[in-house]
Amino acid sequence: MIAVAILLPWLALFIRGRIGQGILCLLLQITVIGWLPAAIWAVVVVNNDNQERRHREMLEAVREGRP
């Protein structure tokens, strides 16, 4: 997913369900100068979503009482 976030940042945001951010990212990516900030933004979003998912899974495991 990181490769998608770097090559096609808007697509990575669309896949994560962030349509508004994806459209804004696409507009930013259209300019050559804006590609780098768009890619960085998408990588940060993907990493945060992954981290949030792991956190939810850990909380669920703790609530169930398993190690």
mmCIF file of C-alpha atoms in Angstrom:
data_model
loop_
_atom_site.group_PDB
_atom_site.id
_atom_site.type_symbol
_atom_site.label_atom_id
_atom_site.label_comp_id
_atom_site.label_asym_id
_atom_site.label_seq_id
_atom_site.Cartn_x
_atom_site.Cartn_y
_atom_site.Cartn_z
ATOM 1 C CA MET A 1 0.000 0.000 0.000
ATOM 2 C CA ILE A 2 2.945 2.314 0.587
ATOM 3 C CA ALA A 3 3.975 1.939 -3.071
ATOM 4 C CA VAL A 4 0.484 3.008 -4.156
ATOM 5 C CA ALA A 5 0.661 5.965 -1.767
ATOM 6 C CA ILE A 6 3.923 7.095 -3.346
ATOM 7 C CA LEU A 7 3.032 6.494 -7.005
ATOM 8 C CA LEU A 8 -0.686 7.363 -6.947
ATOM 9 C CA PRO A 9 -1.394 9.217 -3.700
ATOM 10 C CA TRP A 10 -4.994 10.048 -4.618
ATOM 11 C CA LEU A 11 -5.770 6.374 -5.225
ATOM 12 C CA ALA A 12 -4.387 5.394 -1.819
ATOM 13 C CA LEU A 13 -6.704 7.936 -0.181
ATOM 14 C CA PHE A 14 -9.696 6.725 -2.227
ATOM 15 C CA ILE A 15 -8.997 3.136 -1.161
ATOM 16 C CA ARG A 16 -8.905 4.240 2.483
ATOM 17 C CA GLY A 17 -12.359 5.808 2.068
ATOM 18 C CA ARG A 18 -11.194 9.409 2.174
ATOM 19 C CA ILE A 19 -12.830 10.652 -1.012
ATOM 20 C CA GLY A 20 -12.626 14.389 -0.260
ATOM 21 C CA GLN A 21 -8.955 14.170 0.644
ATOM 22 C CA GLY A 22 -8.362 12.035 -2.445
ATOM 23 C CA ILE A 23 -9.830 14.675 -4.741
ATOM 24 C CA LEU A 24 -7.773 17.409 -3.090
ATOM 25 C CA CYS A 25 -4.687 15.210 -3.338
ATOM 26 C CA LEU A 26 -5.370 14.598 -7.038
ATOM 27 C CA LEU A 27 -5.549 18.336 -7.652
ATOM 28 C CA LEU A 28 -2.276 18.757 -5.793
ATOM 29 C CA GLN A 29 -0.676 15.886 -7.676
ATOM 30 C CA ILE A 30 -1.555 17.365 -11.078
ATOM 31 C CA THR A 31 1.252 19.859 -10.593
ATOM 32 C CA VAL A 32 4.729 18.369 -10.698
ATOM 33 C CA ILE A 33 5.778 20.369 -7.635
ATOM 34 C CA GLY A 34 2.735 19.152 -5.712
ATOM 35 C CA TRP A 35 3.506 15.478 -6.295
ATOM 36 C CA LEU A 36 5.985 15.207 -3.424
ATOM 37 C CA PRO A 37 3.693 16.781 -0.784
ATOM 38 C CA ALA A 38 0.792 14.653 -2.057
ATOM 39 C CA ALA A 39 2.876 11.478 -1.778
ATOM 40 C CA ILE A 40 4.061 12.360 1.720
ATOM 41 C CA TRP A 41 0.491 13.149 2.769
ATOM 42 C CA ALA A 42 -0.789 9.828 1.431
ATOM 43 C CA VAL A 43 1.984 7.845 3.144
ATOM 44 C CA VAL A 44 1.180 9.534 6.459
ATOM 45 C CA VAL A 45 -2.534 8.751 6.070
ATOM 46 C CA VAL A 46 -1.845 5.102 5.206
ATOM 47 C CA ASN A 47 0.535 4.705 8.162
ATOM 48 C CA ASN A 48 -1.935 6.334 10.562
ATOM 49 C CA ASP A 49 -4.767 4.107 9.348
ATOM 50 C CA ASN A 50 -2.612 0.994 9.766
ATOM 51 C CA GLN A 51 -1.564 2.081 13.240
ATOM 52 C CA GLU A 52 -5.183 2.772 14.218
ATOM 53 C CA ARG A 53 -6.238 -0.681 12.977
ATOM 54 C CA ARG A 54 -3.504 -2.369 15.030
ATOM 55 C CA HIS A 55 -4.564 -0.357 18.076
ATOM 56 C CA ARG A 56 -8.208 -1.427 17.683
ATOM 57 C CA GLU A 57 -7.144 -5.068 17.314
ATOM 58 C CA MET A 58 -5.025 -4.830 20.459
ATOM 59 C CA LEU A 59 -7.874 -3.285 22.447
ATOM 60 C CA GLU A 60 -10.205 -6.019 21.249
ATOM 61 C CA ALA A 61 -7.702 -8.690 22.310
ATOM 62 C CA VAL A 62 -7.345 -7.118 25.759
ATOM 63 C CA ARG A 63 -11.120 -6.952 26.199
ATOM 64 C CA GLU A 64 -11.403 -10.627 25.304
ATOM 65 C CA GLY A 65 -8.693 -11.450 27.827
ATOM 66 C CA ARG A 66 -6.280 -13.176 25.476
ATOM 67 C CA PRO A 67 -2.545 -12.448 25.442
#
